[in-house]
Amino acid sequence: MTIDWKSYDPGECYDEIISTPGYARQAAKNLAAWLRRLSHEDLQSRKLDAELAIIDKGVTFTVYSDGENIDRAWPFDIVPRVIPLREWQVIEAGLKQRLQALNLFIDDLYHDRKIIRDGIVPESLIKESRGYREECIGIKPAHRVWAHICGSDLVRDADGTMYVLEDNLRVPSGVSYMLENREVTKRVLPEMFENNTILPVDDYPDNLLEMLQSISPRQRAKPEVAVLTPGIYNSAYFEHAFLARSMGAELVEGVDLVVDKDDCVFMKTIHGLERIDVIYRRVDDLFLDPEIFNPDSALGVSGLMRAWRKGNVALANAPGCGVADDKVVYSYVPDIIRYYLDEDAMLPNVPTYRCNDKKQREHVLANLETMVVKPANESGGYGMLVGPQSTKKEREEFRQLICKQPRNYIGQPALQLSTAPTLCDGTVEPRHLDLRPFILQGKDIRVTAGGLTRVAMKKGSLVVNSSQGGGSKDTWIIDQDKN
Amino acid sequence: MSRYIERAENTARLVNTYHFLTMDLPRNTGVSWDLLPTITGGKYSFSDHYQRHDERNTVKFLLADSFNPGALVNSISNARENCRTCRETLPGSAWEVVNELYHYSKNHVMEALPRRGRFNYLTEIIHRSQQLTGLLAGTMSHDHAYDFIRIGRNLERADMTTRVVDIGAMSLKNPDEAVTLDVHVWTSMLRALGAYQMYRKDVQHGVKYEDVVRFLLQNALLPRSVAFCINEVEESVGKLPLYKDTLKPIRSVHRSVQRIAPDKLDAHDLHKEVDHLQVGISEIHNQIRKTWFA
């Protein structure tokens, strides 16, 4: 069976490729026409090739509930998602604006707290935030940037508007899969690159390294950069190794580092100790330094916070930046942007109801069936309620949770996430998806061309997380002027 | 034999890298397929046979065309003929590997002409060539026959590395484009030689013209840098009887390599320097022929 776009119906949702049955969107016209010409066998053999490539390349991830299996093959759909360059440029500008404002916000919180004094955000909110760290008060990281690497999740609603769903500022992952998806797509759909100008993505490791070196406390030609990983059992270990490798940086675990009496950080090597200038840490705040945080942490480095506070080592992302990665704080981001930059947010937030506000809480509780309820500080899609797909029992459970800990929950109307054609059982069907671009801020600020598109492989499902049955697609930013 | 196999492997690497490079670039840039026949020394033969210098014809010329002596299938066929005449000096399985490689390269080459099958074909050729190199290193007595194998392999490698540097220089002749294309082109050239990751480890900042050129020409530890290959040649030649005359052209190439200062050269001057190196490498080849095979 070949692809017949006339029988492909995305229904009420916005589809990224097909506008109405039989008609492709402008930027996706070449792709849709070309896919339609492929025979069933050809399509299947390309799908198989992609699966083999992923196994051969060893692109894997870990699901904690999966017992001994620490490297599951990365689920990938060969049909790419297309965004026209002109639309992308607006999104890109919006993402830069957002991260700049968030960094000004974090810096302000750990210094003068003007935004609280001016009554834009309540003090209680910060005090109760799980990501807020008193240990960070008064620290001045390079360029006054705290969140150097941000992965914001974008979703598109039925009317075509792109919303920011959340900002991941702690240790966002996924960028290595974005790069691998492109590699695999070049292998299995090489013809498509002939007649389309698709923006390359492979400059990310260069940009990441440049950003990390730009925050080095020591000014030298080759600041020493290390990637700090919790180790092979971490769900994103593949990515930690990938990034270290593609930057030519060292991949280290806590035990490989020591802090000396002058509060400098060193790496153990066969030549003895070597000074480290910048650490791209993929270890959570609370495990970073047993002297300050969790004393039982075997993942961290004793004295790391001392070294960082003295300005002898740069940490990316900086400890304490998680204060802005909180779903209640998220609801204030449009105000935060206006306060620091005196601009309106270019990218809208999803309307968000804070459960610690009585009126808003009542609205959430009255509309549980049509809302998505999320805990303020979780990630990975855990601990949330998707109203339209929930049972009565689940809703009752959340009603109690919300009443017990209102500060810990927000509610958002369930969006009709956009879809894209996805290969299922030999034909294409619409599946819901989101997009996670990655933004880097050091001396300069940069955004990936596109990002990681995650897709819910189950029919009708809205959960795109790879730990819960999600897959992924390559994302093409297409320059139509050059086509 | 080892020179032909090495050439086949390098041709496969080059085509593969170009294949991926062109996917990332906007169309109508200076990076065009017809640069490859020029750089691999087949410019005239290519234009004699083809009116259209497009991707398909170029790939066909580099991989399959019987009239191009440097085409991949011809290199492998030559290697096989060589191998047939010296089977008694090689481990038994070497012949089989070469023979299998020959049949594979011939029977499947048409699959590599469209983009779809290219990657798989070229990857297979590269793997099988490396298999032979590893097989010989691991099972053959490191006697004089092996010294010659090593010399051939390293001369070919050095030569190909100079050509890869040349492609980089020629692709970026137009200074307006050079700024935007620079990183992509040089990253690809590193990839062509399997040297990208080693470069990252060694250099630890972005991909820059002068660093890449220095790395590929002068690095003492990268097995495909010109300096490394020439060292290998010198070491192997030193084990042979009557080696003295061959040391002279070897040392002359050594000096030329070390003298190159890429930060002071534009694309045109670099091309001239690289040309000079290629002449030097063929002088080593000629001296070896004169001393031991005349």
Coordinates of C-alpha atoms in Angstrom, one line a residue, chain A residues 42 45-46 49 186-187 190-191 193-195 197 200 202 206 209 213 222-224 245-249 482-483, chain B residues 19-20 22-27 55 115-116 119-120 183-184 187 191 196-197 200-207:
Chain A
D42 CA 10.5 1.0 -0.7
S45 CA 12.9 -1.0 3.5
R46 CA 13.7 2.6 4.4
D49 CA 17.2 0.7 7.3
K186 CA 20.4 11.5 5.7
R187 CA 21.0 7.8 5.4
P190 CA 19.1 11.1 0.9
E191 CA 17.2 12.1 -2.2
F193 CA 18.2 16.7 0.5
E194 CA 18.9 17.2 -3.2
N195 CA 15.8 19.4 -3.9
T197 CA 17.3 23.6 1.3
P200 CA 21.9 21.9 8.9
D202 CA 25.4 19.7 13.2
D206 CA 30.8 23.5 18.2
L209 CA 31.8 24.1 23.2
Q213 CA 34.6 28.1 26.8
K222 CA 42.1 26.2 25.5
P223 CA 40.0 26.2 28.6
E224 CA 39.6 22.7 29.9
R245 CA 32.9 13.0 22.3
S246 CA 31.6 15.5 19.8
M247 CA 33.2 18.4 21.7
G248 CA 36.4 16.6 22.3
A249 CA 35.9 17.2 26.0
K482 CA 16.4 28.9 -1.7
N483 CA 14.3 26.0 -2.9
Chain B
H19 CA 27.6 12.8 -0.3
F20 CA 26.8 14.0 3.2
T22 CA 26.3 18.4 -0.2
M23 CA 23.1 17.6 1.8
D24 CA 23.9 20.3 4.3
L25 CA 24.8 23.0 1.9
P26 CA 22.5 25.4 0.2
R27 CA 22.4 24.7 -3.5
E55 CA 26.4 14.3 -9.3
R115 CA 21.8 8.4 -3.5
R116 CA 19.7 5.7 -1.8
F119 CA 26.1 4.9 1.9
N120 CA 25.7 1.2 2.3
V183 CA 33.1 25.0 9.1
H184 CA 31.0 22.5 7.1
T187 CA 34.4 19.2 9.2
R191 CA 35.4 13.2 8.4
Y196 CA 37.1 14.4 13.1
Q197 CA 36.9 13.1 16.6
R200 CA 38.2 17.6 18.5
K201 CA 40.2 15.8 21.2
D202 CA 43.4 17.4 20.1
V203 CA 42.4 20.9 19.2
Q204 CA 39.5 21.6 21.6
H205 CA 38.0 24.5 19.9
G206 CA 35.9 25.0 16.8
V207 CA 36.8 23.8 13.3

